[in-house]
mmCIF file of C-alpha atoms in Angstrom:
data_model
loop_
_atom_site.group_PDB
_atom_site.id
_atom_site.type_symbol
_atom_site.label_atom_id
_atom_site.label_comp_id
_atom_site.label_asym_id
_atom_site.label_seq_id
_atom_site.Cartn_x
_atom_site.Cartn_y
_atom_site.Cartn_z
ATOM 1 C CA UNK A 183 12.133 24.173 -3.008
ATOM 2 C CA UNK A 184 9.999 22.476 -5.648
ATOM 3 C CA UNK A 185 10.207 19.260 -3.601
ATOM 4 C CA UNK A 186 8.853 20.881 -0.443
ATOM 5 C CA UNK A 187 6.096 22.687 -2.345
ATOM 6 C CA UNK A 188 4.871 19.374 -3.752
ATOM 7 C CA UNK A 189 5.273 17.767 -0.326
ATOM 8 C CA UNK A 190 2.974 20.427 1.105
ATOM 9 C CA UNK A 191 0.475 19.907 -1.726
ATOM 10 C CA UNK A 192 0.223 16.192 -1.009
ATOM 11 C CA UNK A 193 -0.115 16.633 2.758
ATOM 12 C CA UNK A 194 -2.711 19.378 2.379
ATOM 13 C CA UNK A 195 -4.786 17.290 0.002
ATOM 14 C CA UNK A 196 -4.897 14.348 2.412
ATOM 15 C CA UNK A 197 -7.083 16.420 4.712
ATOM 16 C CA UNK A 198 -8.985 17.864 1.756
ATOM 17 C CA UNK A 199 -9.409 14.330 0.421
ATOM 18 C CA UNK A 200 -11.059 13.105 3.626
ATOM 19 C CA UNK A 201 -13.387 16.109 3.584
ATOM 20 C CA UNK A 202 -14.085 15.435 -0.096
ATOM 21 C CA UNK A 203 -15.017 11.811 0.586
ATOM 22 C CA UNK A 204 -17.434 12.833 3.337
ATOM 23 C CA UNK A 205 -18.956 15.762 1.427
ATOM 24 C CA UNK A 206 -19.621 13.681 -1.696
ATOM 25 C CA UNK A 207 -20.644 10.550 0.231
ATOM 26 C CA UNK A 208 -17.838 8.393 -1.093
ATOM 27 C CA UNK A 209 -16.800 7.224 2.378
ATOM 28 C CA UNK A 210 -18.463 3.854 1.791
ATOM 29 C CA UNK A 211 -15.434 2.882 -0.331
ATOM 30 C CA UNK A 212 -13.643 2.209 2.959
ATOM 31 C CA UNK A 213 -15.575 -1.076 3.167
ATOM 32 C CA UNK A 214 -13.246 -2.625 0.581
ATOM 33 C CA UNK A 215 -9.917 -2.062 2.380
ATOM 34 C CA UNK A 216 -11.485 -3.086 5.708
ATOM 35 C CA UNK A 217 -12.545 -6.435 4.232
ATOM 36 C CA UNK A 218 -9.180 -6.832 2.487
ATOM 37 C CA UNK A 219 -7.217 -6.065 5.681
ATOM 38 C CA UNK A 220 -9.194 -8.609 7.660
ATOM 39 C CA UNK A 221 -8.669 -11.199 4.939
ATOM 40 C CA UNK A 222 -4.916 -10.534 4.690
ATOM 41 C CA UNK A 223 -4.589 -10.554 8.478
ATOM 42 C CA UNK A 224 -6.433 -13.867 8.863
ATOM 43 C CA UNK A 225 -4.519 -15.518 6.026
ATOM 44 C CA UNK A 226 -1.253 -14.241 7.492
ATOM 45 C CA UNK A 227 -2.192 -15.593 10.912
ATOM 46 C CA UNK A 228 -3.069 -18.957 9.350
ATOM 47 C CA UNK A 229 0.363 -19.261 7.744
ATOM 48 C CA UNK A 230 2.034 -18.112 10.966
ATOM 49 C CA UNK A 231 0.164 -20.798 12.924
ATOM 50 C CA UNK A 232 1.054 -23.424 10.328
ATOM 51 C CA UNK A 233 4.710 -22.398 10.411
ATOM 52 C CA UNK A 234 4.766 -22.483 14.231
ATOM 53 C CA UNK A 235 3.047 -25.888 14.267
ATOM 54 C CA UNK A 236 5.568 -27.388 11.860
ATOM 55 C CA UNK A 237 8.493 -25.821 13.727
ATOM 56 C CA UNK A 238 7.125 -27.132 17.046
ATOM 57 C CA UNK A 239 6.566 -30.563 15.528
ATOM 58 C CA UNK A 240 10.103 -30.553 14.144
ATOM 59 C CA UNK A 241 11.564 -29.676 17.547
ATOM 60 C CA UNK A 242 9.532 -32.382 19.266
ATOM 61 C CA UNK A 243 10.252 -35.086 16.747
ATOM 62 C CA UNK A 244 13.761 -34.177 15.641
ATOM 63 C CA UNK A 245 15.120 -37.425 17.093
ATOM 64 C CA UNK A 246 12.488 -39.444 15.198
ATOM 65 C CA UNK A 247 13.517 -38.168 11.774
ATOM 66 C CA UNK A 248 15.792 -40.915 10.565
ATOM 67 C CA UNK A 249 16.481 -39.668 7.024
ATOM 68 C CA UNK A 250 18.014 -36.509 5.650
ATOM 69 C CA UNK A 251 15.065 -36.238 3.229
ATOM 70 C CA UNK A 252 12.635 -36.096 6.129
ATOM 71 C CA UNK A 253 14.578 -33.268 7.740
ATOM 72 C CA UNK A 254 14.843 -31.360 4.453
ATOM 73 C CA UNK A 255 11.108 -31.749 3.801
ATOM 74 C CA UNK A 256 10.213 -30.388 7.239
ATOM 75 C CA UNK A 257 12.609 -27.486 6.793
ATOM 76 C CA UNK A 258 11.225 -26.643 3.351
ATOM 77 C CA UNK A 259 7.684 -26.593 4.775
ATOM 78 C CA UNK A 260 8.784 -24.191 7.516
ATOM 79 C CA UNK A 261 10.430 -21.872 4.982
ATOM 80 C CA UNK A 262 7.386 -22.048 2.701
ATOM 81 C CA UNK A 263 4.836 -21.109 5.350
ATOM 82 C CA UNK A 264 7.173 -18.537 6.872
ATOM 83 C CA UNK A 265 7.614 -16.918 3.454
ATOM 84 C CA UNK A 266 3.872 -16.810 2.856
ATOM 85 C CA UNK A 267 3.284 -15.298 6.286
ATOM 86 C CA UNK A 268 5.968 -12.704 5.552
ATOM 87 C CA UNK A 269 4.327 -11.918 2.228
ATOM 88 C CA UNK A 270 0.878 -11.402 3.723
ATOM 89 C CA UNK A 271 2.099 -9.328 6.680
ATOM 90 C CA UNK A 272 5.205 -7.402 5.652
ATOM 91 C CA UNK A 273 4.146 -6.625 2.084
ATOM 92 C CA UNK A 274 0.606 -5.613 3.009
ATOM 93 C CA UNK A 275 1.023 -2.043 1.771
ATOM 94 C CA UNK A 276 1.866 -3.208 -1.740
ATOM 95 C CA UNK A 277 -0.764 -5.948 -1.647
ATOM 96 C CA UNK A 278 -3.417 -3.366 -0.812
ATOM 97 C CA UNK A 279 -2.505 -1.173 -3.782
ATOM 98 C CA UNK A 280 -2.517 -4.199 -6.103
ATOM 99 C CA UNK A 281 -5.622 -5.966 -4.771
ATOM 100 C CA UNK A 282 -7.668 -2.777 -4.550
ATOM 101 C CA UNK A 283 -6.677 -1.682 -8.071
ATOM 102 C CA UNK A 284 -10.231 -1.930 -9.533
ATOM 103 C CA UNK A 285 -11.775 -0.110 -6.542
ATOM 104 C CA UNK A 286 -9.135 2.621 -6.408
ATOM 105 C CA UNK A 287 -9.387 3.123 -10.172
ATOM 106 C CA UNK A 288 -13.146 3.642 -9.935
ATOM 107 C CA UNK A 289 -12.808 5.986 -6.947
ATOM 108 C CA UNK A 290 -10.124 8.059 -8.664
ATOM 109 C CA UNK A 291 -12.332 8.372 -11.754
ATOM 110 C CA UNK A 292 -15.290 9.448 -9.595
ATOM 111 C CA UNK A 293 -13.190 12.119 -7.879
ATOM 112 C CA UNK A 294 -11.973 13.395 -11.247
ATOM 113 C CA UNK A 295 -15.515 13.461 -12.604
ATOM 114 C CA UNK A 296 -16.711 15.541 -9.643
ATOM 115 C CA UNK A 297 -13.933 18.132 -9.910
ATOM 116 C CA UNK A 298 -13.692 18.326 -13.738
ATOM 117 C CA UNK A 299 -16.812 16.690 -15.213
ATOM 118 C CA UNK A 300 -14.588 14.268 -17.149
ATOM 119 C CA UNK A 301 -15.940 10.797 -17.827
ATOM 120 C CA UNK A 302 -14.290 7.683 -19.242
ATOM 121 C CA UNK A 303 -15.987 4.998 -21.301
ATOM 122 C CA UNK A 304 -16.227 1.749 -19.390
ATOM 123 C CA UNK A 305 -14.297 -1.007 -21.087
ATOM 124 C CA UNK A 306 -13.802 -4.426 -19.534
ATOM 125 C CA UNK A 307 -10.495 -4.999 -21.310
ATOM 126 C CA UNK A 308 -9.277 -1.617 -20.092
ATOM 127 C CA UNK A 309 -10.174 -2.615 -16.527
ATOM 128 C CA UNK A 310 -8.153 -5.812 -16.954
ATOM 129 C CA UNK A 311 -5.246 -3.757 -18.331
ATOM 130 C CA UNK A 312 -5.469 -1.381 -15.351
ATOM 131 C CA UNK A 313 -5.289 -4.282 -12.904
ATOM 132 C CA UNK A 314 -2.375 -5.920 -14.752
ATOM 133 C CA UNK A 315 -0.552 -2.595 -14.860
ATOM 134 C CA UNK A 316 -1.034 -1.987 -11.116
ATOM 135 C CA UNK A 317 0.204 -5.481 -10.267
ATOM 136 C CA UNK A 318 3.176 -5.306 -12.641
ATOM 137 C CA UNK A 319 4.190 -1.817 -11.507
ATOM 138 C CA UNK A 320 3.921 -2.528 -7.781
ATOM 139 C CA UNK A 321 5.790 -5.825 -8.058
ATOM 140 C CA UNK A 322 8.510 -3.905 -9.835
ATOM 141 C CA UNK A 323 8.554 -1.215 -7.134
ATOM 142 C CA UNK A 324 8.562 -3.904 -4.443
ATOM 143 C CA UNK A 325 11.585 -5.615 -5.971
ATOM 144 C CA UNK A 326 13.502 -2.357 -6.409
ATOM 145 C CA UNK A 327 12.703 -1.206 -2.866
ATOM 146 C CA UNK A 328 13.954 -4.400 -1.277
ATOM 147 C CA UNK A 329 17.088 -4.502 -3.419
ATOM 148 C CA UNK A 330 17.841 -0.975 -2.212
ATOM 149 C CA UNK A 331 16.991 -2.042 1.336
ATOM 150 C CA UNK A 332 19.497 -4.920 1.177
ATOM 151 C CA UNK A 333 22.204 -2.539 -0.064
ATOM 152 C CA UNK A 334 21.432 -0.003 2.686
ATOM 153 C CA UNK A 335 21.489 -2.671 5.393
ATOM 154 C CA UNK A 336 24.822 -3.887 4.030
ATOM 155 C CA UNK A 337 26.266 -0.379 4.090
ATOM 156 C CA UNK A 338 24.760 0.306 7.496
ATOM 157 C CA UNK A 339 26.379 -2.794 8.944
ATOM 158 C CA UNK A 340 29.811 -1.382 8.054
ATOM 159 C CA UNK A 341 29.299 1.796 10.071
ATOM 160 C CA UNK A 342 27.909 2.655 13.474
ATOM 161 C CA UNK A 343 26.170 5.295 15.524
ATOM 162 C CA UNK A 344 23.531 7.648 14.163
ATOM 163 C CA UNK A 345 24.677 7.110 10.565
ATOM 164 C CA UNK A 346 23.866 3.410 10.842
ATOM 165 C CA UNK A 347 20.338 4.209 12.075
ATOM 166 C CA UNK A 348 19.856 6.617 9.168
ATOM 167 C CA UNK A 349 20.930 3.952 6.635
ATOM 168 C CA UNK A 350 18.871 1.144 8.167
ATOM 169 C CA UNK A 351 15.719 2.973 9.304
ATOM 170 C CA UNK A 352 15.297 6.547 8.045
ATOM 171 C CA UNK A 353 16.307 6.222 4.386
ATOM 172 C CA UNK A 354 14.268 2.998 3.822
ATOM 173 C CA UNK A 355 11.174 4.738 5.257
ATOM 174 C CA UNK A 356 11.578 7.640 2.820
ATOM 175 C CA UNK A 357 12.223 5.311 -0.122
ATOM 176 C CA UNK A 358 9.201 3.191 0.829
ATOM 177 C CA UNK A 359 7.015 6.302 1.055
ATOM 178 C CA UNK A 360 8.175 7.369 -2.404
ATOM 179 C CA UNK A 361 7.316 4.006 -3.971
ATOM 180 C CA UNK A 362 3.912 3.764 -2.253
ATOM 181 C CA UNK A 363 3.082 7.274 -3.431
ATOM 182 C CA UNK A 364 4.229 6.321 -6.919
ATOM 183 C CA UNK A 365 1.576 3.597 -6.978
ATOM 184 C CA UNK A 366 -1.201 6.077 -6.201
ATOM 185 C CA UNK A 367 -0.025 8.705 -8.687
ATOM 186 C CA UNK A 368 0.049 6.046 -11.400
ATOM 187 C CA UNK A 369 -3.739 5.580 -11.170
ATOM 188 C CA UNK A 370 -4.055 9.074 -12.630
ATOM 189 C CA UNK A 371 -1.128 8.706 -15.018
ATOM 190 C CA UNK A 372 -2.743 5.601 -16.489
ATOM 191 C CA UNK A 373 -5.821 7.649 -17.443
ATOM 192 C CA UNK A 374 -3.482 10.179 -19.006
ATOM 193 C CA UNK A 375 -2.236 7.232 -21.096
ATOM 194 C CA UNK A 376 1.334 7.508 -19.862
ATOM 195 C CA UNK A 377 3.199 4.251 -20.191
ATOM 196 C CA UNK A 378 5.185 2.986 -17.198
ATOM 197 C CA UNK A 379 8.434 4.595 -18.387
ATOM 198 C CA UNK A 380 6.692 7.951 -18.834
ATOM 199 C CA UNK A 381 5.028 7.561 -15.441
ATOM 200 C CA UNK A 382 8.422 6.869 -13.840
ATOM 201 C CA UNK A 383 9.782 10.043 -15.449
ATOM 202 C CA UNK A 384 6.807 12.095 -14.273
ATOM 203 C CA UNK A 385 7.004 10.868 -10.666
ATOM 204 C CA UNK A 386 10.786 11.384 -10.581
ATOM 205 C CA UNK A 387 10.093 15.056 -11.337
ATOM 206 C CA UNK A 388 7.437 15.225 -8.600
ATOM 207 C CA UNK A 389 9.160 13.350 -5.783
ATOM 208 C CA UNK A 390 7.715 15.577 -3.068
ATOM 209 C CA UNK A 391 4.159 14.610 -3.992
ATOM 210 C CA UNK A 392 5.002 10.899 -4.035
ATOM 211 C CA UNK A 393 6.705 11.069 -0.620
ATOM 212 C CA UNK A 394 3.740 12.960 0.887
ATOM 213 C CA UNK A 395 1.159 10.505 -0.465
ATOM 214 C CA UNK A 396 3.146 7.430 0.511
ATOM 215 C CA UNK A 397 4.340 8.899 3.815
ATOM 216 C CA UNK A 398 0.899 9.328 5.362
ATOM 217 C CA UNK A 399 -0.250 6.022 3.887
ATOM 218 C CA UNK A 400 2.683 4.081 5.365
ATOM 219 C CA UNK A 401 2.505 5.949 8.695
ATOM 220 C CA UNK A 402 -1.074 4.743 9.192
ATOM 221 C CA UNK A 403 -0.085 1.134 8.473
ATOM 222 C CA UNK A 404 3.036 1.211 10.622
ATOM 223 C CA UNK A 405 1.105 2.719 13.540
ATOM 224 C CA UNK A 406 -1.422 -0.108 13.484
ATOM 225 C CA UNK A 407 1.330 -2.711 13.150
ATOM 226 C CA UNK A 408 3.259 -1.182 16.072
ATOM 227 C CA UNK A 409 0.306 -1.156 18.462
ATOM 228 C CA UNK A 410 -0.787 -4.631 17.365
ATOM 229 C CA UNK A 411 2.642 -6.101 18.132
ATOM 230 C CA UNK A 412 2.771 -4.259 21.476
ATOM 231 C CA UNK A 413 -0.597 -5.666 22.586
ATOM 232 C CA UNK A 414 1.022 -8.926 23.728
ATOM 233 C CA UNK A 415 3.393 -7.178 26.145
ATOM 234 C CA UNK A 416 1.117 -4.611 27.803
ATOM 235 C CA UNK A 417 -0.171 -5.024 31.394
ATOM 236 C CA UNK A 418 -3.311 -7.136 31.810
ATOM 237 C CA UNK A 419 -5.284 -4.671 33.933
ATOM 238 C CA UNK A 420 -8.649 -3.636 32.514
ATOM 239 C CA UNK A 421 -7.950 0.077 32.057
ATOM 240 C CA UNK A 422 -4.703 -0.469 30.146
ATOM 241 C CA UNK A 423 -6.249 -3.178 27.985
ATOM 242 C CA UNK A 424 -9.221 -0.910 27.223
ATOM 243 C CA UNK A 425 -6.965 2.012 26.329
ATOM 244 C CA UNK A 426 -4.726 -0.025 24.050
ATOM 245 C CA UNK A 427 -7.716 -1.784 22.518
ATOM 246 C CA UNK A 428 -9.226 1.593 21.660
ATOM 247 C CA UNK A 429 -5.933 2.806 20.174
ATOM 248 C CA UNK A 430 -5.684 -0.403 18.147
ATOM 249 C CA UNK A 431 -9.183 0.060 16.713
ATOM 250 C CA UNK A 432 -8.467 3.705 15.858
ATOM 251 C CA UNK A 433 -5.171 2.869 14.125
ATOM 252 C CA UNK A 434 -6.871 0.020 12.249
ATOM 253 C CA UNK A 435 -9.523 2.436 10.966
ATOM 254 C CA UNK A 436 -6.824 4.929 9.955
ATOM 255 C CA UNK A 437 -5.023 2.154 8.076
ATOM 256 C CA UNK A 438 -8.292 1.224 6.349
ATOM 257 C CA UNK A 439 -9.016 4.831 5.386
ATOM 258 C CA UNK A 440 -5.433 5.455 4.218
ATOM 259 C CA UNK A 441 -5.618 3.898 0.699
ATOM 260 C CA UNK A 442 -8.960 5.599 0.004
ATOM 261 C CA UNK A 443 -7.655 8.951 1.239
ATOM 262 C CA UNK A 444 -4.368 8.461 -0.644
ATOM 263 C CA UNK A 445 -5.956 7.921 -4.056
ATOM 264 C CA UNK A 446 -8.339 10.841 -3.460
ATOM 265 C CA UNK A 447 -5.448 13.089 -2.416
ATOM 266 C CA UNK A 448 -3.478 11.908 -5.433
ATOM 267 C CA UNK A 449 -6.303 12.839 -7.817
ATOM 268 C CA UNK A 450 -6.833 16.269 -6.212
ATOM 269 C CA UNK A 451 -3.092 16.944 -6.237
ATOM 270 C CA UNK A 452 -2.644 15.859 -9.847
ATOM 271 C CA UNK A 453 -5.471 18.180 -10.874
ATOM 272 C CA UNK A 454 -3.570 21.080 -9.317
ATOM 273 C CA UNK A 455 -0.373 20.105 -11.119
ATOM 274 C CA UNK A 456 -1.505 19.098 -14.629
ATOM 275 C CA UNK A 457 -5.176 20.231 -14.828
ATOM 276 C CA UNK A 458 -7.025 16.978 -15.456
ATOM 277 C CA UNK A 459 -9.850 18.817 -17.251
ATOM 278 C CA UNK A 460 -7.471 19.043 -20.235
ATOM 279 C CA UNK A 461 -6.935 15.300 -20.488
ATOM 280 C CA UNK A 462 -7.497 14.546 -24.172
ATOM 281 C CA UNK A 463 -8.415 10.918 -23.424
ATOM 282 C CA UNK A 464 -11.424 11.875 -21.283
ATOM 283 C CA UNK A 465 -14.898 12.812 -22.438
ATOM 284 C CA UNK A 466 -15.337 16.379 -21.160
ATOM 285 C CA UNK A 467 -18.779 17.719 -20.077
ATOM 286 C CA UNK A 468 -19.338 19.902 -23.141
ATOM 287 C CA UNK A 469 -18.454 17.101 -25.578
ATOM 288 C CA UNK A 470 -20.671 14.700 -23.660
ATOM 289 C CA UNK A 471 -23.619 17.120 -23.875
ATOM 290 C CA UNK A 472 -23.509 17.229 -27.693
ATOM 291 C CA UNK A 473 -23.825 13.483 -28.094
#
């Protein structure tokens, strides 16, 4: 029951978070993920084009390669560019959390300041530590998620029917949502000066919140990715193209808003759970006034 209560808290605060961003004029933070998404998309497309070009060149000139070294070199280049494309497209959700670490940290602090009055002394070295922590934590989560995914796919391949679909599709989605949500909760846990082990323990006791935060976040990304991939196969008539183009723009905007809404929802939710106004590492309003 505790799980579903926390799940409801996270979902409720997504909507509250969007309202909060608009009411306090913090919506301009969405500029950062929009720019990042466009950059990641263009870089991913570049590597995809490079990989396709090399693969096409290899197919055309396969008879001209007269040494095994030449064939190996071409193959290595294909794998390299394919891996980079995979990184920039499939791992986008983790890349966003890592690359936007400074922005999301600042936004989370602003949200906390508005709801509690807490402030935190700006320290460049602390900012660097926050970024390193976000990168290290999310790389760790990424590795664990994909190790679990490999195991689930292996198990799923041994069975069939609905159970196979659950192992290969449903469970990985839930696990992914949990890890994405973990990343957003950790922005607050870092200010509470919890180390990574303590943060892992905290999130494991609040799984419902993590799944809610990561679930909406990943749903927005997956929706955009789905409609983007479907664009190539839809009819070419004007009305259909216009409809799908509109849907694509809307899902892109939702994907761009998602990380901003997620960190806001995380901060609002954490305040309900642990009362951030009691954080001993913050400078509360009354203490600030006596300085």
